[in-house]
C-alpha atoms as one frame of an Amber mdcrd trajectory, in Angstrom:
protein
 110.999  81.006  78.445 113.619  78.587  80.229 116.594  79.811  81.553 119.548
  77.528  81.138 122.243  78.138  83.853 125.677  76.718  83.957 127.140  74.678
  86.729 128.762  76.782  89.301 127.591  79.858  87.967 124.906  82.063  89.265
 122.720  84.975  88.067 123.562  88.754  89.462 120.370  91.136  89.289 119.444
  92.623  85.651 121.376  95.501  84.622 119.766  98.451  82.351 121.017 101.001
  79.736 124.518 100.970  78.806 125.398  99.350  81.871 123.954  96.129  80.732
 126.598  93.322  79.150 125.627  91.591  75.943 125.038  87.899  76.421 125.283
  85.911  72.812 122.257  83.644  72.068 125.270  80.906  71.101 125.758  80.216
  74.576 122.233  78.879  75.167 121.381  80.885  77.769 117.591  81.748  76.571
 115.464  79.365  74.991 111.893  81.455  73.975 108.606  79.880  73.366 105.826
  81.569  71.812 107.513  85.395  72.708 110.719  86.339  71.051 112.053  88.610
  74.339 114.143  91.403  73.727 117.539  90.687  75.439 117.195  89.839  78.895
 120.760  91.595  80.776 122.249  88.944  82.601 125.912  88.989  83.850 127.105
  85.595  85.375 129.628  85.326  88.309 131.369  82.471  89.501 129.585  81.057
  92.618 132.003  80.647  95.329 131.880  77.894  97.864 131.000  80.622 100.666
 127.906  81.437  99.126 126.710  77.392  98.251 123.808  78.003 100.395 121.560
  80.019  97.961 121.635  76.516  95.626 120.144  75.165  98.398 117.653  78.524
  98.680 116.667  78.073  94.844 115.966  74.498  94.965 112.843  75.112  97.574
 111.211  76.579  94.281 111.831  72.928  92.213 112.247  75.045  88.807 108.837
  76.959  89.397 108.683  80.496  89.500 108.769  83.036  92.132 106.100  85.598
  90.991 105.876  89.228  92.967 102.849  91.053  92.520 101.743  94.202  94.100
 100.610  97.689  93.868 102.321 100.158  91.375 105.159 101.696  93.352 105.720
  98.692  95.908 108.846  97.949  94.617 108.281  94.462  92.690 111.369  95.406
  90.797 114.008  96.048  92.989 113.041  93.601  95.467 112.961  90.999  92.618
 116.368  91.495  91.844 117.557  91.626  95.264 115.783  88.131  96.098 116.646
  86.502  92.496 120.614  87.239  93.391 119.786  86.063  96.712 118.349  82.998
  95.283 120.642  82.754  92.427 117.775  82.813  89.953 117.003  84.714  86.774
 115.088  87.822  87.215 112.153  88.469  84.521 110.456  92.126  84.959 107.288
  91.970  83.079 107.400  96.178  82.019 110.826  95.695  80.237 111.194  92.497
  79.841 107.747  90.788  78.351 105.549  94.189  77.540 108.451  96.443  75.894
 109.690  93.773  73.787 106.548  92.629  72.516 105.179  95.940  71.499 108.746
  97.171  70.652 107.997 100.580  72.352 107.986 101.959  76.128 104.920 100.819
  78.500 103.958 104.235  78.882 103.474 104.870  75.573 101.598 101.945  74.797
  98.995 103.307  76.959  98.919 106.926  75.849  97.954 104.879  72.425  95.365
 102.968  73.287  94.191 103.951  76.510  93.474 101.866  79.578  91.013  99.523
  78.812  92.776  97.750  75.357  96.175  98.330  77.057  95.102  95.782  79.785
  93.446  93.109  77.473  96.641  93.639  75.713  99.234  92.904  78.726  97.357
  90.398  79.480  97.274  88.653  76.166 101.538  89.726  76.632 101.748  88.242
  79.723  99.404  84.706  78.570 102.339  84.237  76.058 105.002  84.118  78.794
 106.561  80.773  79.707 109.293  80.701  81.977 111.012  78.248  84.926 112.998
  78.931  87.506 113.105  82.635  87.270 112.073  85.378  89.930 108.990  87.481
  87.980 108.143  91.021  89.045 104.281  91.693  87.606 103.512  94.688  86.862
 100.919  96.771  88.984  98.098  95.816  86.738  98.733  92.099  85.649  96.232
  90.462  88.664  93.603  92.557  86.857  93.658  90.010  84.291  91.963  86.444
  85.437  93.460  85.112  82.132  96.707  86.498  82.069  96.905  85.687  86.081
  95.528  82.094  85.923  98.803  81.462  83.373 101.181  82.669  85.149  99.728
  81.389  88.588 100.014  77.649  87.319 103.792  78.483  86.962 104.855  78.892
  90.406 104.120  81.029  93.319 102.618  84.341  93.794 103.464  86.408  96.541
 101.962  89.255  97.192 103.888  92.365  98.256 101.366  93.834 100.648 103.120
  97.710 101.244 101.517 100.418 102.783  99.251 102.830 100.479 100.422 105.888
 102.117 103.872 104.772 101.353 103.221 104.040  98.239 101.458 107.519  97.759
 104.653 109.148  98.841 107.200 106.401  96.368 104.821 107.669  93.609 104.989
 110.914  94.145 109.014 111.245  94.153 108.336 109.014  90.936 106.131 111.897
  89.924 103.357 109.450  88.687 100.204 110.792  88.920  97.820 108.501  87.137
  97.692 104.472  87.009  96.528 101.983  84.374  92.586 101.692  84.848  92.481
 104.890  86.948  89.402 107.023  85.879  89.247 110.860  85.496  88.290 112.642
  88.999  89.143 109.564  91.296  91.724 110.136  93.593  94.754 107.924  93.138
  94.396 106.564  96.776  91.133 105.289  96.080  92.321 103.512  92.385  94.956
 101.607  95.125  92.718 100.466  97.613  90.246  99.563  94.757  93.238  97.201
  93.490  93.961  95.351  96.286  90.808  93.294  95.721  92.286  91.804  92.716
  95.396  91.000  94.556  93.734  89.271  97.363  92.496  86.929  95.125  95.724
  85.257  93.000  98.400  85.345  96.312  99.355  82.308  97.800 101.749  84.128
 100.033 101.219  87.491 101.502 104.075  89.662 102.371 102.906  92.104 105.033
 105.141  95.297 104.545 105.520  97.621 107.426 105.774 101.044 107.982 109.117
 102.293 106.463 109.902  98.944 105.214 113.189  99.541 102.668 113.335  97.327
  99.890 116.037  95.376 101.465 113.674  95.052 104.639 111.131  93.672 102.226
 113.498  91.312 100.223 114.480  89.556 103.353 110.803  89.175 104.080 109.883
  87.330 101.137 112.896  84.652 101.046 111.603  84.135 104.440 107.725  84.166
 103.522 108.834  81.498 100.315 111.224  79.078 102.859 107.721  79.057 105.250
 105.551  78.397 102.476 107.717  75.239 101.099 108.372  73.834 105.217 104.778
  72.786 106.201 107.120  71.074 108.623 108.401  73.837 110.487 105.013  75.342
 112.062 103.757  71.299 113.572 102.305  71.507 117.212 102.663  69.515 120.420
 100.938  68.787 123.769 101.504  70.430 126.707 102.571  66.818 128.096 104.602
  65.803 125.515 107.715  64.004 127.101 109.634  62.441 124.104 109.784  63.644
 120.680 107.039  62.393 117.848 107.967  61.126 114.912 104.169  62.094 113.647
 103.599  65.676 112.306 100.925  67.681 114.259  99.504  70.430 111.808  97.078
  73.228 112.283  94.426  71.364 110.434  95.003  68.452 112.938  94.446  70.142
 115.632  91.377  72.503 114.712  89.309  68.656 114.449  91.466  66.516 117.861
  90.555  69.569 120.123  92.385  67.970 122.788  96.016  66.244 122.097  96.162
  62.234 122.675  97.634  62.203 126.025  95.260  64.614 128.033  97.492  67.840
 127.141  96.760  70.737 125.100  98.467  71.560 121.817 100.812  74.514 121.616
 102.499  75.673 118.332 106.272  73.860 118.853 108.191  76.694 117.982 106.159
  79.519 119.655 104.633  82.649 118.028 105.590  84.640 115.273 107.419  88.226
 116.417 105.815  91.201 114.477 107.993  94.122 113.923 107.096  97.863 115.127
 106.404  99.058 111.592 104.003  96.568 111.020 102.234  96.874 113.913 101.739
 100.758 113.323 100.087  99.780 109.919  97.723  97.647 111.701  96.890 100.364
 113.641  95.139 101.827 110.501  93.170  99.055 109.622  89.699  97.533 110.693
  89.399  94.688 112.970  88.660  92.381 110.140  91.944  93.515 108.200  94.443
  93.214 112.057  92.925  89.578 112.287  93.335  88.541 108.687  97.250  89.759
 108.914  97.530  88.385 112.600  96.269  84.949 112.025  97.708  84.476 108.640
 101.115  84.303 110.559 100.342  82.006 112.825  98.464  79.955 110.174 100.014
  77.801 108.165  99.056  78.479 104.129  99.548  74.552 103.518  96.667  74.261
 105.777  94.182  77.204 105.357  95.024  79.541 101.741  95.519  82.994 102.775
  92.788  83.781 100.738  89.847  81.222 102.177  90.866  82.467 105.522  90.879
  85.846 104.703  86.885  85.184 103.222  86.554  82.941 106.716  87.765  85.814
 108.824  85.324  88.755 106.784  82.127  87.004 107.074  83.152  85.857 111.185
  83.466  89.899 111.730  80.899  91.253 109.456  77.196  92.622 109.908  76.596
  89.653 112.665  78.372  91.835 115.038  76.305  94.991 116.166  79.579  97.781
 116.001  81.279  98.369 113.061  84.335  98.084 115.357  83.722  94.726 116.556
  85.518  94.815 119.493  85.471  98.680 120.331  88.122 100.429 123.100  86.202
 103.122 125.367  87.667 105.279 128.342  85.712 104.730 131.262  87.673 106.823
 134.018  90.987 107.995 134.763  93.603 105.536 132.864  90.738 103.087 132.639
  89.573 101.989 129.374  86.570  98.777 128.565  87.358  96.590 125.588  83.815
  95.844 124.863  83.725  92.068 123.557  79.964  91.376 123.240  78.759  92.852
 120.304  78.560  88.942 118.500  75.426  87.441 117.882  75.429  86.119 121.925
  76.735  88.831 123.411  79.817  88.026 124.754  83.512  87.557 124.169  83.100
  83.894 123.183  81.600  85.605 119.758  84.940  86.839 118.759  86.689  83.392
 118.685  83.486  81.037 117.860  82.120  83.050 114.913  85.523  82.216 113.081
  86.475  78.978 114.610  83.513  76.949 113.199  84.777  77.863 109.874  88.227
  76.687 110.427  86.135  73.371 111.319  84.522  72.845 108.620  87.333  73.471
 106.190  89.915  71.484 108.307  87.185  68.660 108.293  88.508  65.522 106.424
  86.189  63.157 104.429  83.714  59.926 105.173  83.632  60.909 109.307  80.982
  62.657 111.325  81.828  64.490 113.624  80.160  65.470 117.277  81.329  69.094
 119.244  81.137  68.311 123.046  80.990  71.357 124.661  81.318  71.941 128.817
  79.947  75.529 129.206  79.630  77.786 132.557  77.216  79.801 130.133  78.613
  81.931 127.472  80.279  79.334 125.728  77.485  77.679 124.753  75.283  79.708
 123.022  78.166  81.001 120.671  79.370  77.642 120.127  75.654  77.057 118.806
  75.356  80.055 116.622  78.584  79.968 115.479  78.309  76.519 113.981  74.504
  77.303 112.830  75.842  79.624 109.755  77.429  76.687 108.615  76.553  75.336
 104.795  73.668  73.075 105.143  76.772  70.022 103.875  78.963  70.628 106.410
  75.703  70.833 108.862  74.825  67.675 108.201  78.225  65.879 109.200  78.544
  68.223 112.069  76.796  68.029 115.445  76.791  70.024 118.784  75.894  69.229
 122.252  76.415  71.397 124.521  76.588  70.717 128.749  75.772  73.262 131.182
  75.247  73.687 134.745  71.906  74.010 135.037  71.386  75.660 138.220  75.248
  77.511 137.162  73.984  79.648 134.641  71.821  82.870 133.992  68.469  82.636
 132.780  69.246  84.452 129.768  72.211  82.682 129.336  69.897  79.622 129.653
  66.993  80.861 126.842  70.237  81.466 124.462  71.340  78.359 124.773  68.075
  76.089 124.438  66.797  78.221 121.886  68.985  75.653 119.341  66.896  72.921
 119.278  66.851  72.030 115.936  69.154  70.032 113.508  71.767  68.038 115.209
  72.712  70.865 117.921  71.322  70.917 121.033  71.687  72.393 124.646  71.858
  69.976 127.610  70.883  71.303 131.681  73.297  68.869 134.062  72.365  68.679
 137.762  75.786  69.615 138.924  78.494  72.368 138.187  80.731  73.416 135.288
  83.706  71.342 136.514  82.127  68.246 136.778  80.705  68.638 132.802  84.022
  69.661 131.868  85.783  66.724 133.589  83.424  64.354 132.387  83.936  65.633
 128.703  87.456  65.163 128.929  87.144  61.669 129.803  85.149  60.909 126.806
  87.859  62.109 125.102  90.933  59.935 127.092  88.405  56.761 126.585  89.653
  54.975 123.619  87.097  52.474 124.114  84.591  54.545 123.714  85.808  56.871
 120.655  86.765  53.589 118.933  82.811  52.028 119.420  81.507  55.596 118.171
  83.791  55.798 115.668  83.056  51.831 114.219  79.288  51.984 115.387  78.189
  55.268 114.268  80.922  56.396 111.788  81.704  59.283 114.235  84.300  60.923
 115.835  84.486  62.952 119.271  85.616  66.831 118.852  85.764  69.763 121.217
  85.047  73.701 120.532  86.344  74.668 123.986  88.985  76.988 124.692  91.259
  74.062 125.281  90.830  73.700 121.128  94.305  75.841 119.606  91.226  77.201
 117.166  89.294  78.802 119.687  92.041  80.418 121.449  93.940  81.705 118.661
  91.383  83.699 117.768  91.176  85.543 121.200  95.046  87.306 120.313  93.480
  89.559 117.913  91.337  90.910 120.077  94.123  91.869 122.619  96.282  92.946
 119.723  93.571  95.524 118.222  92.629  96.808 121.941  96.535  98.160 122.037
  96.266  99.324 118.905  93.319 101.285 119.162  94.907 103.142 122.089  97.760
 103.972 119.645  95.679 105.008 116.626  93.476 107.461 119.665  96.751 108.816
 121.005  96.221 107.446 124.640  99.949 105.877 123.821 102.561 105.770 121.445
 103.601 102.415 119.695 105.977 100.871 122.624 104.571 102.344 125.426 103.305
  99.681 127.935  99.388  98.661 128.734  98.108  96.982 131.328  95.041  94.250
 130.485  92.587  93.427 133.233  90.689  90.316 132.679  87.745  88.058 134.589
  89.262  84.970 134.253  88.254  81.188 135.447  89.689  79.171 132.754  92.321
  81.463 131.969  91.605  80.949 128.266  91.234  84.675 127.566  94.272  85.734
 129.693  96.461  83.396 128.020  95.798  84.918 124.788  96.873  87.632 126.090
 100.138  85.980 127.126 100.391  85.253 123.453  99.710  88.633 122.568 102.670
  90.323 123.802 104.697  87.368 122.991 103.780  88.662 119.486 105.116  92.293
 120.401 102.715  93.849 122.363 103.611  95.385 124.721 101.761  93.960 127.944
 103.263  95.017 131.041 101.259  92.816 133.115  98.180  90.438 133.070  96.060
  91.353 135.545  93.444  88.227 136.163  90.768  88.820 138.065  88.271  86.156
 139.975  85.407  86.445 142.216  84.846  84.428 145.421  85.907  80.913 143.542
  89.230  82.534 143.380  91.445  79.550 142.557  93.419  81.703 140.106  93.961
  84.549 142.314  95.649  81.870 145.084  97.577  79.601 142.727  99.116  83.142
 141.242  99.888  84.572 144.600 100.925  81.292 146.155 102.226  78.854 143.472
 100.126  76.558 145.212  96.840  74.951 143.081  94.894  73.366 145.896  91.233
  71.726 145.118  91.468  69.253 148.448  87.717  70.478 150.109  87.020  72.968
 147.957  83.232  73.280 146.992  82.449  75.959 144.121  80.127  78.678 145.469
  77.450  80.348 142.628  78.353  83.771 141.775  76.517  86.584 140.745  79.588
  86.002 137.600  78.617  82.822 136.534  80.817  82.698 133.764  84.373  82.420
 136.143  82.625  80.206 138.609  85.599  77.325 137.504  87.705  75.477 140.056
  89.864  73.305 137.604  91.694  76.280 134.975  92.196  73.818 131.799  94.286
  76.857 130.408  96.908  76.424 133.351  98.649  73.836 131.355  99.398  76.279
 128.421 100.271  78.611 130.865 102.908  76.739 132.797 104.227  74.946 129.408
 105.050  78.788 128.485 106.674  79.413 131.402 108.807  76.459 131.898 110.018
  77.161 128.079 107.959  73.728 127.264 109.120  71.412 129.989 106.121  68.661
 129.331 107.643  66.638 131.326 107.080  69.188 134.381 103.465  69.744 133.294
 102.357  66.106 133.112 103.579  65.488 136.841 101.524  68.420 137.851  98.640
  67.929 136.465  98.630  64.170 136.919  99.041  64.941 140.728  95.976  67.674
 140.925  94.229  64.470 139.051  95.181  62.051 142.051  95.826  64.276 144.620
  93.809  67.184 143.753  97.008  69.984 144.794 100.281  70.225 143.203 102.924
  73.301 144.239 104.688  75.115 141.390 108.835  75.111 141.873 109.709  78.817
 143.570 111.807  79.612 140.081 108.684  79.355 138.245 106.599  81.036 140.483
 108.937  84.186 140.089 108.933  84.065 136.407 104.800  83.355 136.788 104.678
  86.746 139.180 106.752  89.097 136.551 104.112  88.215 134.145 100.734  88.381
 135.385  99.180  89.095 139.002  96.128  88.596 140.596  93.271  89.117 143.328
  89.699  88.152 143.451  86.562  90.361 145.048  83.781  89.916 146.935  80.177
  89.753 145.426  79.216  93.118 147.389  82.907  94.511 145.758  81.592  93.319
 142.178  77.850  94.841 142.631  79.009  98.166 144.035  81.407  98.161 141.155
  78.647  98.377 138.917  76.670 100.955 140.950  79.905 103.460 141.320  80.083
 103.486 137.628  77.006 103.675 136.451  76.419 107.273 138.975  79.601 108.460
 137.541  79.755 108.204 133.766  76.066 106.388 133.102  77.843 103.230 131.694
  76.488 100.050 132.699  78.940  97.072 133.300  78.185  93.738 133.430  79.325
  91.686 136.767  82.328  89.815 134.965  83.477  93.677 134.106  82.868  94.748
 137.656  84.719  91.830 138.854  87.511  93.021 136.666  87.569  96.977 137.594
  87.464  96.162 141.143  90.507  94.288 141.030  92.138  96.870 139.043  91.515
  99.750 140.921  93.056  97.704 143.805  96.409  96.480 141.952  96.632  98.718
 139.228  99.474 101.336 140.119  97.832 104.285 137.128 101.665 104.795 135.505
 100.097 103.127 132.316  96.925 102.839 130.935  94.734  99.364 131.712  92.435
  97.657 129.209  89.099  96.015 131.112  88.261  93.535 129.038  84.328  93.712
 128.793  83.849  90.150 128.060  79.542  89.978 128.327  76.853  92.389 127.538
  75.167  93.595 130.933  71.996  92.096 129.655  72.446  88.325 129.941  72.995
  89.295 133.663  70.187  91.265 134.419  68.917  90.774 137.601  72.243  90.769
 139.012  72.730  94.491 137.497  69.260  95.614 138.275  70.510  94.780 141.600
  73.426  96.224 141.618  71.499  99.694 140.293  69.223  99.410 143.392  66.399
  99.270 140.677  63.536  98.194 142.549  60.560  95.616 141.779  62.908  93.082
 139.047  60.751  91.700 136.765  60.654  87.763 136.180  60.375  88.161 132.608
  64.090  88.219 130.955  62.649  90.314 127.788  61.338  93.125 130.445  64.689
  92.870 132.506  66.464  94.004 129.611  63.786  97.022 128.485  64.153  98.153
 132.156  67.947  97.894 131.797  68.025  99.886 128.613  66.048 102.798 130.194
  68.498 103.578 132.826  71.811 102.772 130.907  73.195 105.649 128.736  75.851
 102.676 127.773  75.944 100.500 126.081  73.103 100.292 123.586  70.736  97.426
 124.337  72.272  94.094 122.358  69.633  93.857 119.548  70.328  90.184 119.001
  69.724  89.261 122.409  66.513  91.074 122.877  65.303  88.828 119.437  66.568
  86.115 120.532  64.114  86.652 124.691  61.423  87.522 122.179  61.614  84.376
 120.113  62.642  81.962 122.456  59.292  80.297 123.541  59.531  78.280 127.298
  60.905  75.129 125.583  61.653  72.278 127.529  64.662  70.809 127.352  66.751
  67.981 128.871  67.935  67.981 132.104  70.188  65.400 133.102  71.752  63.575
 136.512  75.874  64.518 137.212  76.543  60.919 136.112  79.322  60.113 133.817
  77.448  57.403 132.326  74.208  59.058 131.964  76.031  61.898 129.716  77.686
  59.367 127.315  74.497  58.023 126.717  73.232  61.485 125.639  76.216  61.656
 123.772  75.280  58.261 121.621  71.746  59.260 121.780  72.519  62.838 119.856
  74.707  60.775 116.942  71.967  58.414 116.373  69.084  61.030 115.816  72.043
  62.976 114.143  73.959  60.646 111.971  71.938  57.330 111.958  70.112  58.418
 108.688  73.100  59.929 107.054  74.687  56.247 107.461
């Protein structure tokens, strides 16, 4: 079907009954192909000048159609007429418009006459018949469970998927006084024929329309012309660096920036225009949902559809949080005492926060990855990093494998043993764990010059037909991620009753490259509601001072080992998103700073900044004895065993935090890949060498957590393999670095 419109005219929602105008076939108006349609009620109005704009709105579709689709009762039909007079469009409702005139009787009696199963090969053969341009389409509830019907229609324009509430819809229905669906068998419950449906749905949208709570259909209109303008502006979601001084004519996607890791000029990327704002209604339907469902929602705002489908990063997403993590919650909220509660982050495959990020990011990776290049993941890691950097990219297809390698830097007298065994236990393919005779900042330092060299990208990239990437947190893929996590924490407290929606949380978190607070930043920039950011460091407390002082000072500083490994970082890479943020994306300001910690290792933040940096987050730092008696006064309390980087976190808390609101710890390692430390701490005497009987003797005095059962295979696997150790030279590491793409890539080529 085409729909002719005259110039200057526009078409006003549908009409039905005797309301509806008669529109004569002599004035051209309908032109049917294959499907003589009963009458479609159009009246036209004059457009006046005042409301040009919507021309404007309609021409972002170029002719093709706008197609809604979801669940009976989500209210496809009035919201399609809504948006098509908001749009100036023709509206098309498949129940009256295609089904009623072909079969020349009412929907509902169609099915009464041939029951469920022929009335859906018959829609669908209704709706295969359809052609139409230019018009707004409201499917019915059960087209998408027709791949024919739904393939047809699909190549005609763009289907967005109304994604409402069931419980809403339960209650629409119910005033409707329907009590039985298309396809819904005898003795199941309609709320179980809904959330069977949504399958089908999930797999035809190419824009989702998350509904909240309460949503009107007016709320829900305005939320799909504004879902369809996103969709057709690739343009308006680009991303810059952190030093960015002057404006670039180049586009900076999503996709660009999962495979550059780090931006041209040393800086980080940001998203240009900030976060998405999420309103209160749909944040109380996340509440409801699993962790897998709040990330898939969450991340398909701030990602780009142009770049990654909705529905590949919905599969991405499902299969990052699935039976590789140990709890069905993934990232679980527990009260520990008082207004104390422990986000528990290392139920991954390596036991430790980096899991929730790296299991997904990989993924993102490999689909982002353009054609003919190579591509080698340097990774700096003060332990954690590593091994889920490792595993993460290890479930990779054996293609994307191939043209993928990982090399991974550590400290190797900076990291646990366990931490160690993880790590060098990925010794096969082109991934690999290297030991460097110095400390975290130097490997991370070093990597980013590899990365500022253009020399030496260019002669890897002509030589070897490879190209440099990083799977750090300074990579916009691994740190997105980490929001969801900080996101579902508030929202479990919500779903348990600890607070209602609004209410404010504090967040308590370890922190040496300030990765995981910043997400947290971003977090309540997306509407939760954060009161403060509480970072917490051990004796390397360079975050604690630059936070209290507005002074980052490195001049004599040595890094001292911790019994917390994991924040033992002088140089915060995550600073620079920080301060972009809170100079509202002055790049200018950031590349003076940071060039001037560079030369003259100290730069002082100006006193309005450090206000603004103070109403946000605050911080302190404890001693090692603080951390291990931490451990102990918890563990004789409740029976719950915390890992140092947790300790470190509740003793700062219980010294800043004021208990008006609760405060989120975030747990972000299991307390086995820190054993002896925690043994310690327990006053357990005679530690065993052995890591695999560290963590038995763990398990038998912890009543919490369980024992990680992927790090116990992975000690009882792991044989004593050697593996490289190399000098803290610059020099010596790039030629590990062209060493690992020869064995790697030298074949391929």
């Amino acid at each position: 079907m085409c729909v002719q419109v005259p110039p200057g005219w526009r078409v006003a929602p549908r009409q039905t009954g005797n309301q509806a105008a008669g529109i004569s076939s002599s004035m051209g108006f309908l032109n049917v192909s294959k499907l003589t349609l009963r009458a479609v009620r159009f009246y036209l109005h004059p457009l006046s000048a005042s409301r040009s704009w919507l021309s404007t709105k309609a021409s972002w579709m170029g002719g093709r159609n706008l197609l809604l689709m979801g669940l009976p009762g989500a209210g496809k039909t009035t919201v399609g007429r809504i948006v098509a007079q908001r749009l100036g469009l023709p509206v098309i409702d498949v129940d009256d418009d295609v089904l009623e005139a072909t079969w020349k009787m009412p929907v509902s009696e169609k099915l009464a006459a041939v029951g469920g199963e022929r009335f859906l090969e018959e829609e669908g053969q209704a709706l295969c018949n359809l052609t139409a341009s230019g018009c707004v389409v409201s499917l019915t509830g059960s087209n998408p469970l027709h791949p024919a019907a739904m393939q047809h229609v699909k190549e005609s324009g763009l289907v967005v998927y109304l994604d409402a509430d069931i419980e809403d819809i339960m209650q629409r229905l119910s005033r409707m006084k329907v009590n039985r669906i298309v396809g819904q068998k005898v003795g199941v419950p309609m709320r179980d024929n809904l959330q069977y449906r949504k399958q089908f749905y999930e797999r035809w949208l190419d824009v989702r329309v998350f509904c909240g709570r309460e949503d009107t259909v007016e709320d829900v209109a305005e939320k799909v012309l504004k879902a369809v303008a996103r969709y057709q502006t690739h343009a308006s979601e680009t991303y810059v660096s952190t030093r960015s001084v002057e404006p670039s004519n180049q586009k900076t996607y999503f996709s660009d920036v999962v495979i550059e890791g780090l931006a041209p000029d040393g800086g980080l990327y940001v998203p240009e225009h900030g976060f998405p704002e999420i309103s209160a209604g749909e944040w109380l339907r996340l509440a409801d949902m699993s962790y897998p469902e709040r990330a898939a929602v969450l991340l398909e705002k701030c990602v780009h559809p142009s770049d990654v489908s909705p529905s590949d990063l919905r599969t991405m997403i499902f299969k990052a949080y699935g039976s590789n993590f140990s709890s069905e919650a993934v990232a679980p909220v527990k009260h520990l005492v008082h207004n104390q509660y422990v986000q528990e982050l290392f139920h991954g495959p390596t036991a430790s926060f980096k899991d929730l990020a790296l299991q997904l990011m990989p993924q993102l990776f490999s689909y982002c990855l353009p054609p003919m290049c190579n591509y080698l993941i340097l990774v700096a890691t003060s332990g954690d990093t590593g091994s889920a950097v490792l595993s993460g990219f290890s479930r990779l297809g054996a293609a994307d494998r191939r043209r993928t390698g990982v090399l991974v830097f550590f400290p190797e007298e900076g990291v646990s043993e366990i931490q160690k065994l993880q790590m060098t236990s990925y010794s096969e393919g082109n991934a690999r764990a290297v030991g460097v005779l110095s400390d975290f900042d130097f490997c991370q330092r070093a990597l980013k010059r590899m990365f500022g060299e253009s020399g030496l990208s260019g002669h890897l990239a002509v030589e070897y037909g490879t190209v440099l990437s990083t799977a750090n947190s300074i990579n916009w893929a691994r740190l997105l991620p980490q929001v969801v996590y900080h996101s579902s924490a508030y929202l479990d407290l919500c779903k348990d009753g600890v607070v209602t929606f609004g209410k404010p949380v504090d967040v308590c978190i370890p922190t040496g490259n300030f990765g995981n607070a910043m997400s947290a930043v971003y977090a309540k920039k997306m509407g939760i509601p954060i009161r403060k950011v509480i970072c917490a460091s051990n004796h390397n407390r360079i975050i604690s001072d630059f936070i209290n002082t507005g002074e980052y000072n490195l001049r004599g500083r040595l890094l001292t080992p911790s019994c917390s490994p994991a924040i033992d970082i002088l140089k915060s890479s995550n600073l620079e998103r920080f301060i972009y943020h809170l100079s509202d994306g002055d790049g200018r300001l950031v590349r003076e700073l940071f060039a001037r910690l560079d030369t003259k290792q100290h730069f002082r933040l100006p006193d309005a900044l450090l206000g603004r940096m103070q109403e946000e987050v605050m911080a302190d730092w404890c001693s090692e004895d603080e951390c291990l008696a931490a451990i102990q006064s918890v563990h004789r309390r409740t029976g719950y065993v915390m890992d140092t980087h947790t300790a470190v976190a509740k003793a700062v808390a219980d010294r800043l935090q004021d208990g008006s609101c609760p405060v989120v710890l975030c747990s972000t390692a299991h307390y086995g890949k820190f054993a002896p430390a925690v043994l310690k701490a327990l006053q357990i005497p005679g530690i065993p060498e052995d890591p695999v009987e560290q963590l038995k003797k763990l398990g038998s005095v912890a009543s919490g957590p369980e024992a990680h059962r992927d790090m116990m295979t992975c000690m009882k696997e792991s044989s004593r393999r050697r593996h490289t150790v190399c000098q803290a030279e610059y020099g010596v590491l790039v030629e590990e670095v062209e060493g690992m793409i020869r064995e790697s890539f030298l074949k391929v080529l």
